[in-house]
mmCIF file of C-alpha atoms in Angstrom:
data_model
loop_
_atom_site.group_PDB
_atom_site.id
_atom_site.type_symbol
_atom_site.label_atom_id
_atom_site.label_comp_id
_atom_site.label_asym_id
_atom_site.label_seq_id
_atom_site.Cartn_x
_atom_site.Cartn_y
_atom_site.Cartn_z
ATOM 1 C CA UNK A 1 -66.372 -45.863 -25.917
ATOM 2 C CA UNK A 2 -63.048 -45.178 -27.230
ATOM 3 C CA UNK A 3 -63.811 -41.778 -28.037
ATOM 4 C CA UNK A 4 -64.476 -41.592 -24.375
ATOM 5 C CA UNK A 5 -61.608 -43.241 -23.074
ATOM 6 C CA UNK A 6 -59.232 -40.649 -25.337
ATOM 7 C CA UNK A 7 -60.599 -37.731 -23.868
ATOM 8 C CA UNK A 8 -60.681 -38.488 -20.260
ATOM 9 C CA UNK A 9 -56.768 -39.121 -21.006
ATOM 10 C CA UNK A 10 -56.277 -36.511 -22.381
ATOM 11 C CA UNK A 11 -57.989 -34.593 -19.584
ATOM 12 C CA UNK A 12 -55.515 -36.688 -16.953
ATOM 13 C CA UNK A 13 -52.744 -35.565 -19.218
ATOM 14 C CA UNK A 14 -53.683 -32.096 -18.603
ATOM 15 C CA UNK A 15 -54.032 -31.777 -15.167
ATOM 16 C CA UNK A 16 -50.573 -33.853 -14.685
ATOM 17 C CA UNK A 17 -48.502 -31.292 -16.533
ATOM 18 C CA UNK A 18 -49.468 -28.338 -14.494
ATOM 19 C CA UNK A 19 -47.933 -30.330 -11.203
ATOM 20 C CA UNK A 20 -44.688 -31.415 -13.081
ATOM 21 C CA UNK A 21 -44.337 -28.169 -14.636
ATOM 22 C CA UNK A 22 -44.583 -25.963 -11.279
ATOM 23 C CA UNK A 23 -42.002 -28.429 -9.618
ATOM 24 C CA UNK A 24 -39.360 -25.980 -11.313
ATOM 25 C CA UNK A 25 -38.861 -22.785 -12.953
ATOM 26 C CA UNK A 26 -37.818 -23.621 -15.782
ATOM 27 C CA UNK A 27 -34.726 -22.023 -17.228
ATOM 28 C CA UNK A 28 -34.562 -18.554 -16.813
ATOM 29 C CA UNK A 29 -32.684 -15.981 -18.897
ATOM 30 C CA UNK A 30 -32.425 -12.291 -18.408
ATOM 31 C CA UNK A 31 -32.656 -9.585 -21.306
ATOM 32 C CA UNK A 32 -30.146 -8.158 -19.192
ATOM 33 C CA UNK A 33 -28.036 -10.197 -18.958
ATOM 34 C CA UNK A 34 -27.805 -13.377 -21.257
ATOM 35 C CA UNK A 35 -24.591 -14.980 -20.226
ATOM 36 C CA UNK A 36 -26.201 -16.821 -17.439
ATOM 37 C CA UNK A 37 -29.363 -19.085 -16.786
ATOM 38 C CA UNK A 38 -30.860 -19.936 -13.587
ATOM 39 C CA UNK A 39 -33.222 -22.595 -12.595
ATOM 40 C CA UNK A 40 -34.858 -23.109 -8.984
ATOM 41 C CA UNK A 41 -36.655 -26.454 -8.482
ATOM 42 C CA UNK A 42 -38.192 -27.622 -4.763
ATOM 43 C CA UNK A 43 -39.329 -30.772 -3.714
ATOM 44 C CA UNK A 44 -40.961 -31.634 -0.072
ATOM 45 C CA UNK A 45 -39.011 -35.106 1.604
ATOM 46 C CA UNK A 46 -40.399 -37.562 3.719
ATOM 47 C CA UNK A 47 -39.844 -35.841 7.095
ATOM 48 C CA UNK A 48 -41.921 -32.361 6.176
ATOM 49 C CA UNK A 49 -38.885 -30.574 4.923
ATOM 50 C CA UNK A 50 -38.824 -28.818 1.414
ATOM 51 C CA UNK A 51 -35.543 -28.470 -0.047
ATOM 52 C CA UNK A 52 -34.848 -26.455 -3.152
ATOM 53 C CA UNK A 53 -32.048 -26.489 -5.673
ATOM 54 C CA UNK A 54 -30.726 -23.181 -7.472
ATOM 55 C CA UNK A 55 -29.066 -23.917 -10.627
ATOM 56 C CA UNK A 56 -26.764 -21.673 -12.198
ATOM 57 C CA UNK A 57 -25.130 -22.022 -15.653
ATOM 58 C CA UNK A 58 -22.747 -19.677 -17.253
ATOM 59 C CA UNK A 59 -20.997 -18.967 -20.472
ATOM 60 C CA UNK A 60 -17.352 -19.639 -20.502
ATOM 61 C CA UNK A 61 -14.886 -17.183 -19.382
ATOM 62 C CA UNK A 62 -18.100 -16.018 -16.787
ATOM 63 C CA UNK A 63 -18.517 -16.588 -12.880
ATOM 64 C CA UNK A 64 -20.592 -16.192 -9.813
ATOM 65 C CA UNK A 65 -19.503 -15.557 -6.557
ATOM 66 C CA UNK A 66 -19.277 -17.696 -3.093
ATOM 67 C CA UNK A 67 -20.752 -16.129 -0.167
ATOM 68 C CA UNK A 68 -17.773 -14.479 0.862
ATOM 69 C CA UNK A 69 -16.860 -12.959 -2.140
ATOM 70 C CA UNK A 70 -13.189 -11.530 -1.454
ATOM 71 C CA UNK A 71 -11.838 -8.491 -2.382
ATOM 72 C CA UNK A 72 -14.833 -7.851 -5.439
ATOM 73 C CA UNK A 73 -18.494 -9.341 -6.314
ATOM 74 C CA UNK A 74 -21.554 -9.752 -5.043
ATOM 75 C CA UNK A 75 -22.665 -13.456 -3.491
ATOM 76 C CA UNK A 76 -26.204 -14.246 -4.612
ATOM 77 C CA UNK A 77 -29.248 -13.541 -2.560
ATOM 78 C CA UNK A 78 -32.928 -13.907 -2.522
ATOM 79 C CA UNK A 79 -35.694 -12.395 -1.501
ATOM 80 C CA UNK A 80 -39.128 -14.120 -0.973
ATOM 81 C CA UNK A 81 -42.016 -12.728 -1.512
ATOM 82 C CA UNK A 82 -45.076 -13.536 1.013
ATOM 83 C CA UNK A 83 -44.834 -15.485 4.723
ATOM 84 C CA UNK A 84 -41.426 -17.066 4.226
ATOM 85 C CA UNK A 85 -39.852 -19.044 7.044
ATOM 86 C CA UNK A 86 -35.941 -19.368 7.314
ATOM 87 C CA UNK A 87 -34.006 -20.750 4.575
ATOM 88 C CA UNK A 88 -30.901 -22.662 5.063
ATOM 89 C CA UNK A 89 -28.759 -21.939 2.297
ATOM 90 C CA UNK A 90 -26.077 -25.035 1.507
ATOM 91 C CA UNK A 91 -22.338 -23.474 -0.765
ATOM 92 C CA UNK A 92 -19.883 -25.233 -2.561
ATOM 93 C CA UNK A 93 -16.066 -25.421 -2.339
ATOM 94 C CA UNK A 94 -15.596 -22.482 -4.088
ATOM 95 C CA UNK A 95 -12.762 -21.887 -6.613
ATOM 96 C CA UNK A 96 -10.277 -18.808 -6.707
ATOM 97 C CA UNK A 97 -9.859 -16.299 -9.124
ATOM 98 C CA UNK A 98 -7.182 -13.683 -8.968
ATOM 99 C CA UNK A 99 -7.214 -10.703 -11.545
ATOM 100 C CA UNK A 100 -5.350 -7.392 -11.366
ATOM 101 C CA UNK A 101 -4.115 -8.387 -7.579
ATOM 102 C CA UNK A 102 -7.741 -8.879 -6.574
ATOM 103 C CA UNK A 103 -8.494 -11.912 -5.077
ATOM 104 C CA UNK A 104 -11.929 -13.591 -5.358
ATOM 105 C CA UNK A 105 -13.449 -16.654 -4.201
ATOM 106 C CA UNK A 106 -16.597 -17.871 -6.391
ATOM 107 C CA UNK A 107 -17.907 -20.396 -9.090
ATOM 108 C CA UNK A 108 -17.350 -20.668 -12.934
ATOM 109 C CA UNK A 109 -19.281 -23.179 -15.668
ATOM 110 C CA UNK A 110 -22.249 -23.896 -13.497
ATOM 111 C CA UNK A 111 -22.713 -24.711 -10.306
ATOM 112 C CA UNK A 112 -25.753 -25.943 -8.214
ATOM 113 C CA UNK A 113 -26.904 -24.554 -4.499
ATOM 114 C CA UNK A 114 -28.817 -26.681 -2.453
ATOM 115 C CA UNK A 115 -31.464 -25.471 0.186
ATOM 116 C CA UNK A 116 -33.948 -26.631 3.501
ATOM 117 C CA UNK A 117 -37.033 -24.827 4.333
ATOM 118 C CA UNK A 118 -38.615 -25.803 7.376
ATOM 119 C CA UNK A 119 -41.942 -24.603 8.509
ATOM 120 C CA UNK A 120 -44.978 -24.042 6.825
ATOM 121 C CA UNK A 121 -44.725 -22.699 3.323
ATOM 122 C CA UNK A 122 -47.048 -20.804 0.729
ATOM 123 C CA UNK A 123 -48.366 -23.506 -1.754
ATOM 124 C CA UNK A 124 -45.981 -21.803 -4.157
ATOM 125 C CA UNK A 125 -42.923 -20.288 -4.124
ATOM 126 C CA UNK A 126 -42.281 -16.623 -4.975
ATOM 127 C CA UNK A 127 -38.935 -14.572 -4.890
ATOM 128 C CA UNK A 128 -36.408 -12.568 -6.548
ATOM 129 C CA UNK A 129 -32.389 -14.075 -6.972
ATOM 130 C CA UNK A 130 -30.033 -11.490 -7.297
ATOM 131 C CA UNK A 131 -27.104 -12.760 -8.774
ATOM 132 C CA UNK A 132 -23.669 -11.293 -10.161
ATOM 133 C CA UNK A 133 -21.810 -12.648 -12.861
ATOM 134 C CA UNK A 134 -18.555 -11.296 -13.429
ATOM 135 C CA UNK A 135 -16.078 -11.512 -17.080
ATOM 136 C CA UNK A 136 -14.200 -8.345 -18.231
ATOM 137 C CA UNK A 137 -17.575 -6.674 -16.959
ATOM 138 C CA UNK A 138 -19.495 -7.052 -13.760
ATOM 139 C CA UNK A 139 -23.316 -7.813 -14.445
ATOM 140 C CA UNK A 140 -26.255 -7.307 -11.219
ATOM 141 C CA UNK A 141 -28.848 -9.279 -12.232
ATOM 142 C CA UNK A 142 -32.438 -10.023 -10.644
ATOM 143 C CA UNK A 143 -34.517 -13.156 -11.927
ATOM 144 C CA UNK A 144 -38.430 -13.077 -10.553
ATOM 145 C CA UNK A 145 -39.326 -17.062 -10.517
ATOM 146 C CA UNK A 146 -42.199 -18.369 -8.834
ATOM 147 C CA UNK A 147 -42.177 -22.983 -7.617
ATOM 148 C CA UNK A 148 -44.354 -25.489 -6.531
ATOM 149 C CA UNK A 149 -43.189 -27.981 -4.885
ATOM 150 C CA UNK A 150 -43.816 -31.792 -5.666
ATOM 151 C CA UNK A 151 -44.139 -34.406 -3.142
ATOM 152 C CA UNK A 152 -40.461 -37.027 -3.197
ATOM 153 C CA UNK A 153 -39.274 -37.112 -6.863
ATOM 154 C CA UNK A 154 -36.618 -39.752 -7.085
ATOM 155 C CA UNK A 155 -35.260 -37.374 -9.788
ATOM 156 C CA UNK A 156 -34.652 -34.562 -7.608
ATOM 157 C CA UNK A 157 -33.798 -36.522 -4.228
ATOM 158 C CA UNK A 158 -30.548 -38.234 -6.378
ATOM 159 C CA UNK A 159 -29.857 -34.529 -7.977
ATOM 160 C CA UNK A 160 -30.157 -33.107 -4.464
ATOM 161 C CA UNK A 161 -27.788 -35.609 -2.937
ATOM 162 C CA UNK A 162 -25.633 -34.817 -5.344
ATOM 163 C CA UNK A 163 -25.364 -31.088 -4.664
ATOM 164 C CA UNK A 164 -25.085 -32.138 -1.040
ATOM 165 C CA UNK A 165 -21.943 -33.744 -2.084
ATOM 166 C CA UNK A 166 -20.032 -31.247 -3.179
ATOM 167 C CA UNK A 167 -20.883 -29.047 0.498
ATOM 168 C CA UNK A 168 -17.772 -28.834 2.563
ATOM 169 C CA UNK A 169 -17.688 -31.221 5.377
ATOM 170 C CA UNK A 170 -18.026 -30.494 9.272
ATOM 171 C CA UNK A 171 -15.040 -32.276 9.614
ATOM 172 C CA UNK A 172 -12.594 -35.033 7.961
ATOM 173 C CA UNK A 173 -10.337 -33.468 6.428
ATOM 174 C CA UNK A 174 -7.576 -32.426 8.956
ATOM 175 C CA UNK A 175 -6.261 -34.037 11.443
ATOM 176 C CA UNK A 176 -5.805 -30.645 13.453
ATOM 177 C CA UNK A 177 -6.158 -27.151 13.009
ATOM 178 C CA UNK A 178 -4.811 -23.888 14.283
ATOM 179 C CA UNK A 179 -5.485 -20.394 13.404
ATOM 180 C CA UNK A 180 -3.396 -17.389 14.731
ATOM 181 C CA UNK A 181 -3.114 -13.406 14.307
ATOM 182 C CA UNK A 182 0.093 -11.127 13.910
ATOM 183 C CA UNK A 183 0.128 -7.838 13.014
ATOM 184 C CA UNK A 184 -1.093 -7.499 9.373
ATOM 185 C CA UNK A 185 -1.313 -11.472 8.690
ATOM 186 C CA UNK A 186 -3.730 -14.324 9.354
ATOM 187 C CA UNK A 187 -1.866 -17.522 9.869
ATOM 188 C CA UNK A 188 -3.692 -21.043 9.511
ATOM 189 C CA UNK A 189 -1.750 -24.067 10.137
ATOM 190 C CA UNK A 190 -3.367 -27.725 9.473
ATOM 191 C CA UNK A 191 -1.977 -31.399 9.565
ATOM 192 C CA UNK A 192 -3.418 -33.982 7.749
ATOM 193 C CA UNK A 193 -1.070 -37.481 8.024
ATOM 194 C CA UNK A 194 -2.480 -38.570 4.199
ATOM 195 C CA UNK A 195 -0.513 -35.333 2.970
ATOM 196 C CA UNK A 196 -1.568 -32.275 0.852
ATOM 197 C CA UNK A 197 -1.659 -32.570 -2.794
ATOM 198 C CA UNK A 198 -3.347 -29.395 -4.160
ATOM 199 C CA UNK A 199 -4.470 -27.694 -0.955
ATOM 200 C CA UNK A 200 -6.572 -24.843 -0.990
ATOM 201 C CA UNK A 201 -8.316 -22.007 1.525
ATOM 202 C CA UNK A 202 -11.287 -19.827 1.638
ATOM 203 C CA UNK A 203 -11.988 -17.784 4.294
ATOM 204 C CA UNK A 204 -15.886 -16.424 5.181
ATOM 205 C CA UNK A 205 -16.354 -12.567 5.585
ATOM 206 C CA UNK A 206 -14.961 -10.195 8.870
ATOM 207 C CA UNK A 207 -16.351 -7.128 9.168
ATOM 208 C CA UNK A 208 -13.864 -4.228 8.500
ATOM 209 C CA UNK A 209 -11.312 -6.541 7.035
ATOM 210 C CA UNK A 210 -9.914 -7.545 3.971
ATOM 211 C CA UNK A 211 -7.799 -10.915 2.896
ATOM 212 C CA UNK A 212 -5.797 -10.892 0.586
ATOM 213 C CA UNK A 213 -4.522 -14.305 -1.542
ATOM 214 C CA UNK A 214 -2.990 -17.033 1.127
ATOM 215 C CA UNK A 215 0.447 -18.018 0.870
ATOM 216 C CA UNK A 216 0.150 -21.813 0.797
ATOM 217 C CA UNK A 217 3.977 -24.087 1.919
ATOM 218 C CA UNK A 218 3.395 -27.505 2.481
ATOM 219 C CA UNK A 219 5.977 -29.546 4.877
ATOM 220 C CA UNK A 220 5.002 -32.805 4.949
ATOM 221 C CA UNK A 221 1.877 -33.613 6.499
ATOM 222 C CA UNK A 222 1.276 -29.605 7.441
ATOM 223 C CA UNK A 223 -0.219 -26.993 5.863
ATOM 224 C CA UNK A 224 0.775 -23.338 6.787
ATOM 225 C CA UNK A 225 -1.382 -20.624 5.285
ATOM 226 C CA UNK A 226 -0.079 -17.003 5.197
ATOM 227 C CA UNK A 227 -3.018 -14.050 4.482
ATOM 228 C CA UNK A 228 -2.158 -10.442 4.198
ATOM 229 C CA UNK A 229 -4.431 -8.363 6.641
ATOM 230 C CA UNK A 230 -5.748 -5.208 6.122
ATOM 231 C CA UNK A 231 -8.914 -3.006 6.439
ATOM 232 C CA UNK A 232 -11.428 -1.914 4.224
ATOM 233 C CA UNK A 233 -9.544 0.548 2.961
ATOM 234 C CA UNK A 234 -6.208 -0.634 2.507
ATOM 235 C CA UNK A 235 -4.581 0.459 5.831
ATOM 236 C CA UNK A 236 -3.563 -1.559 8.997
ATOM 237 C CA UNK A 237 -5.791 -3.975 9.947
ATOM 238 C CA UNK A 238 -7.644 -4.663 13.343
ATOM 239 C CA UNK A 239 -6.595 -6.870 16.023
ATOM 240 C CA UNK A 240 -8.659 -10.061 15.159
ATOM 241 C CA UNK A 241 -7.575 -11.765 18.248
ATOM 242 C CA UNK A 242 -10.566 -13.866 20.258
ATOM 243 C CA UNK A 243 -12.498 -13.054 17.064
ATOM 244 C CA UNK A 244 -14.642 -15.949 15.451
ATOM 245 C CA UNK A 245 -13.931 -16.808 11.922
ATOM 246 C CA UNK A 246 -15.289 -19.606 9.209
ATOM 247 C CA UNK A 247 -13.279 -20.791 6.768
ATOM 248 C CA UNK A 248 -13.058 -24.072 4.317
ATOM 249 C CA UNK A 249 -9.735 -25.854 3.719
ATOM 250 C CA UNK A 250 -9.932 -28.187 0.641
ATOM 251 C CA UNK A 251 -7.786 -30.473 -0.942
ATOM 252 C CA UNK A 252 -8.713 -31.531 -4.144
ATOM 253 C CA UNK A 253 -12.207 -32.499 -4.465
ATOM 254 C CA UNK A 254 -12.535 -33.172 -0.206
ATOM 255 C CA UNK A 255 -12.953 -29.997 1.966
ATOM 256 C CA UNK A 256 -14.278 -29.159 5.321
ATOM 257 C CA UNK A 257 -15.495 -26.203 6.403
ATOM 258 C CA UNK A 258 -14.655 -25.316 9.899
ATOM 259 C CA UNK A 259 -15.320 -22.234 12.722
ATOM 260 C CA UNK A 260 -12.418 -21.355 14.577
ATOM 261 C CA UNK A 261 -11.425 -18.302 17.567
ATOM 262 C CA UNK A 262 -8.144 -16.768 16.326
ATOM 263 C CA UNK A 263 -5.316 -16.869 18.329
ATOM 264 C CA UNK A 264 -2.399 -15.274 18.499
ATOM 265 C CA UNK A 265 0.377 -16.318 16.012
ATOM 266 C CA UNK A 266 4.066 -16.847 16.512
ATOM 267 C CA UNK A 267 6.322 -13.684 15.268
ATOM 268 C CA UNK A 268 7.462 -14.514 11.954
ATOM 269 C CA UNK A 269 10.620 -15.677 10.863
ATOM 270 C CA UNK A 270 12.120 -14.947 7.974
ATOM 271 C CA UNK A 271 11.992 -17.268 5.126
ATOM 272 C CA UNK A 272 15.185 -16.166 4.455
ATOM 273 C CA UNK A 273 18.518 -15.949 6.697
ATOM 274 C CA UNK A 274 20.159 -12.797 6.536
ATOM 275 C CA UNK A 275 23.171 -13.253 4.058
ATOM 276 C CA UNK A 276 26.553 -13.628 5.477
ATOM 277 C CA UNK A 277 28.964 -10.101 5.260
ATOM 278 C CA UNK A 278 31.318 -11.413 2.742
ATOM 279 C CA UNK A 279 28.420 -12.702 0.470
ATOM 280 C CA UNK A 280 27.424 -9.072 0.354
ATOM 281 C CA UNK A 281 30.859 -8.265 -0.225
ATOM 282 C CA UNK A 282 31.065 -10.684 -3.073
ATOM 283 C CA UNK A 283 28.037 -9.767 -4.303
ATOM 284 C CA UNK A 284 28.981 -6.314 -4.114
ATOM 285 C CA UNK A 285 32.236 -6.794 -6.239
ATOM 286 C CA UNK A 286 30.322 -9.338 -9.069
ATOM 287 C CA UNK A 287 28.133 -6.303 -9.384
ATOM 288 C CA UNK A 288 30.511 -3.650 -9.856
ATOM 289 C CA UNK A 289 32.560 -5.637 -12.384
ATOM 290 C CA UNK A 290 29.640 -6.018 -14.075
ATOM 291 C CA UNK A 291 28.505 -2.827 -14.140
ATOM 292 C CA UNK A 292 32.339 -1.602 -15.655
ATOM 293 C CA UNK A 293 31.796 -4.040 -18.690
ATOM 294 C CA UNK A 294 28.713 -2.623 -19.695
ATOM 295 C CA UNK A 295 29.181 -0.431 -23.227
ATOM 296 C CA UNK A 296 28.240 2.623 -21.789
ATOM 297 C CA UNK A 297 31.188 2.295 -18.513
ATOM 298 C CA UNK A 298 34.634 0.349 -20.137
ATOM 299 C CA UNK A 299 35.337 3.169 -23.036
ATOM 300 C CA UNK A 300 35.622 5.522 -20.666
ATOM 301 C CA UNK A 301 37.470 3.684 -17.821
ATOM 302 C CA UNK A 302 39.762 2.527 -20.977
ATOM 303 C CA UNK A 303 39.986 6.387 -21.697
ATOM 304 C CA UNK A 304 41.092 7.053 -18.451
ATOM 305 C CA UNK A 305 43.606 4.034 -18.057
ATOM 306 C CA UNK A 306 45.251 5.237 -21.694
ATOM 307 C CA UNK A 307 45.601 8.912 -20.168
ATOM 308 C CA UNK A 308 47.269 7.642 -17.453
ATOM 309 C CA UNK A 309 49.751 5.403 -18.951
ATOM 310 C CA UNK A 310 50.689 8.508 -21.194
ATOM 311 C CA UNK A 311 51.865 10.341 -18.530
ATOM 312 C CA UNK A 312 55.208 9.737 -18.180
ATOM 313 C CA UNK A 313 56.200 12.557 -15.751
ATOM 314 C CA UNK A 314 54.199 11.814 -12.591
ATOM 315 C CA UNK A 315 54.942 10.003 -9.798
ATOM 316 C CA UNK A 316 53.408 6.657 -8.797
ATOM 317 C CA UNK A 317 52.040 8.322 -5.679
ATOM 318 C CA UNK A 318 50.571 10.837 -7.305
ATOM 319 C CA UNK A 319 48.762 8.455 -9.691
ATOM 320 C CA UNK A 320 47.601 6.080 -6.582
ATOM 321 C CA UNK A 321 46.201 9.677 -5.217
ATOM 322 C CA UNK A 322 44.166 10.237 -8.193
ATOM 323 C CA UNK A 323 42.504 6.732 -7.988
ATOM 324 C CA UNK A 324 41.896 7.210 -4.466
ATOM 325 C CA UNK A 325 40.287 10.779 -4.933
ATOM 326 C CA UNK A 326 37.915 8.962 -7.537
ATOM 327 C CA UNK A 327 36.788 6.007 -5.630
ATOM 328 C CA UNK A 328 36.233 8.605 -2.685
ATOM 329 C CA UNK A 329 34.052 10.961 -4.661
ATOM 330 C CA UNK A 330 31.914 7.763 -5.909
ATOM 331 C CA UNK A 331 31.321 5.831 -2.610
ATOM 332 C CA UNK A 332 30.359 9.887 -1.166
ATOM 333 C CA UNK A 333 28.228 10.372 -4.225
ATOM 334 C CA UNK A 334 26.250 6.998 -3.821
ATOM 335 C CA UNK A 335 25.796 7.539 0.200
ATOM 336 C CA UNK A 336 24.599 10.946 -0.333
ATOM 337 C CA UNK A 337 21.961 9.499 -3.053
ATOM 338 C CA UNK A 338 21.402 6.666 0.017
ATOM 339 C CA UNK A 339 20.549 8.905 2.619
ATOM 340 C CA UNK A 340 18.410 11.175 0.138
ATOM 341 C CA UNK A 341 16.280 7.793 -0.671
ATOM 342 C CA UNK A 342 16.188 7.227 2.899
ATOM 343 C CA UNK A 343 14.828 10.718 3.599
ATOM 344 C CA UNK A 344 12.012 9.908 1.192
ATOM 345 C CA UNK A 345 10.801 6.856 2.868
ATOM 346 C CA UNK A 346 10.895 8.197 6.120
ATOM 347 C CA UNK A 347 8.771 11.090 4.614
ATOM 348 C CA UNK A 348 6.205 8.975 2.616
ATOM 349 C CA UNK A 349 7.397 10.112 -0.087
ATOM 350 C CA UNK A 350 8.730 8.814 -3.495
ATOM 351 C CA UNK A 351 9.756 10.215 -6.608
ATOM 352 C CA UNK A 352 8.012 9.320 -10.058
#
């Protein structure tokens, strides 16, 4: 009898594991590529929805990328095999990573993606993530997995509330929120009355268009964000006026992601006044002084100041006209080298 008992347990045991093992992936590593692992699990809730969680860990000093990249990368993607039905693809606050003056917006350590599915699936999953991971080297990656999905693990429901957590917000964050357009900059302005403490922004994809890193000053309560415009390929950027755009403004771990029209922004202002004539006077003098105390100037002005004093002969007006003949031929010297700079730039030229 006990014999008995054993192996119809063991048989239960046996057709259990199957189920818990399909419920996930498993962690999967490429030959490729082994600086990152990726795990997809899937679970079906209560109301008929599945929801799926992509887990991505890397190696330190690696990282993935949002869905907006920025100015490099490539976000992740997949693509299902069989009768799929539309899948409703949850990111993260991402983080920012600037390297070489190229601005990117993505995800280091690990990071989890949560998804919905709604309609009727296949009984199991089947797709391929494509996924770049970026260090000193840029790594395109494709992982084949295949799910099943189990029916309301507690295990999963807390891990995929947790993921849920860390989505941006529809709103909550600010207490209002402009964005504008002036010729080659993107201007978002937010108030919040608790303050900003370590504000950041992230802004979704335009086509034709390139951001560049914001320019974050806090005054107060509001936030004024300052993005370099251009287009794809580095030259003036289109008017992006009554165009749609989705960004996320974070601060610290809250953000909210929001869709805004652009506007049109106010012409900018200087951050700085123009300087006062007799600051650029005095600056003008410091400078020069300067400049005559440096090694390679005062032995020969002191040369020059001896050879004068030895000359007892000449007149004092024929001295002051020497010193006047020299500070003529310097000032003509350094506008002719002005104007033959200024020829240049009006040219598009430079010299190397």
């Amino acid at each position: 009898m006990m014999i008995l008992f054993r192996r119809i347990l063991f048989c239960l045991l046996w057709l259990w594991l199957p189920v818990s093992w399909a419920a996930e992936s498993g962690w999967l590593r490429s030959p490729d590529n082994d600086h990152a692992s990726i795990r997809l699990r899937a679970d079906t809730s209560a109301n008929g929805e599945t929801r799926l969680l992509l887990d991505v860990k890397l190696e330190n000093g690696w990282k993935t990328y949002w869905r907006a990249p920025g100015e490099g990368g490539v976000a992740p993607s997949i693509a299902w095999k069989g009768d799929m039905p539309e899948v409703s693809w949850f990111w993260p606050t991402p983080s920012r990573f600037d390297v070489a003056n190229i601005t990117t917006q993505g995800y280091h350590d690990e990071v989890t993606f949560p998804m919905i599915v709604r309609g009727t699936l296949p009984a199991t999953l089947r797709g391929v993530l494509t996924l770049s991971t970026c260090s000193n080297v840029c790594l395109l990656t494709d992982y084949p997995f295949s799910v099943t999905p189990t029916v309301q693990n507690a295990d999963f429901a807390h891990d995929y509330a947790r993921a849920m957590g860390k989505i941006p917000l529809r709103s909550g964050l600010t207490d209002s929120l402009d964005v504008g357009y002036r010729p080659g900059e993107l201007v978002v302005t937010a108030t919040r009355a608790a303050g900003w403490s370590s504000p950041g922004l992230y802004l979704d994809t335009v086509d034709d268009v390139d951001f560049a890193k914001p320019r974050l000053r806090v005054e107060g309560d509001r936030l004024q964000a300052t993005v370099p415009v251009t287009d794809s390929w580095g030259e003036k950027a289109p008017d992006l006026r009554n165009k749609s755009l989705t960004l996320v403004l974070a601060d610290g771990a809250i953000a909210q992601e929001s869709t805004q029209t652009i506007g049109t922004a106010p012409a900018q202002t200087p951050d700085n006044a123009a300087l006062p004539f007799w600051q650029v006077v005095m600056m003008a003098l410091i400078g020069g002084l300067i400049l005559n105390l440096m090694p390679c100037v005062l032995p020969v002005l002191g040369m020059k100041l001896g050879s004068i004093l030895l000359v007892e002969e000449k007149s004092r007006s024929h001295i002051r006209r020497q010193f006047l003949a020299s500070v003529a031929g310097i000032i003509a010297s350094f506008m002719a080298l002005a104007a033959f700079m200024t020829l240049l730039r009006l040219s598009n030229h430079a010299l190397a």
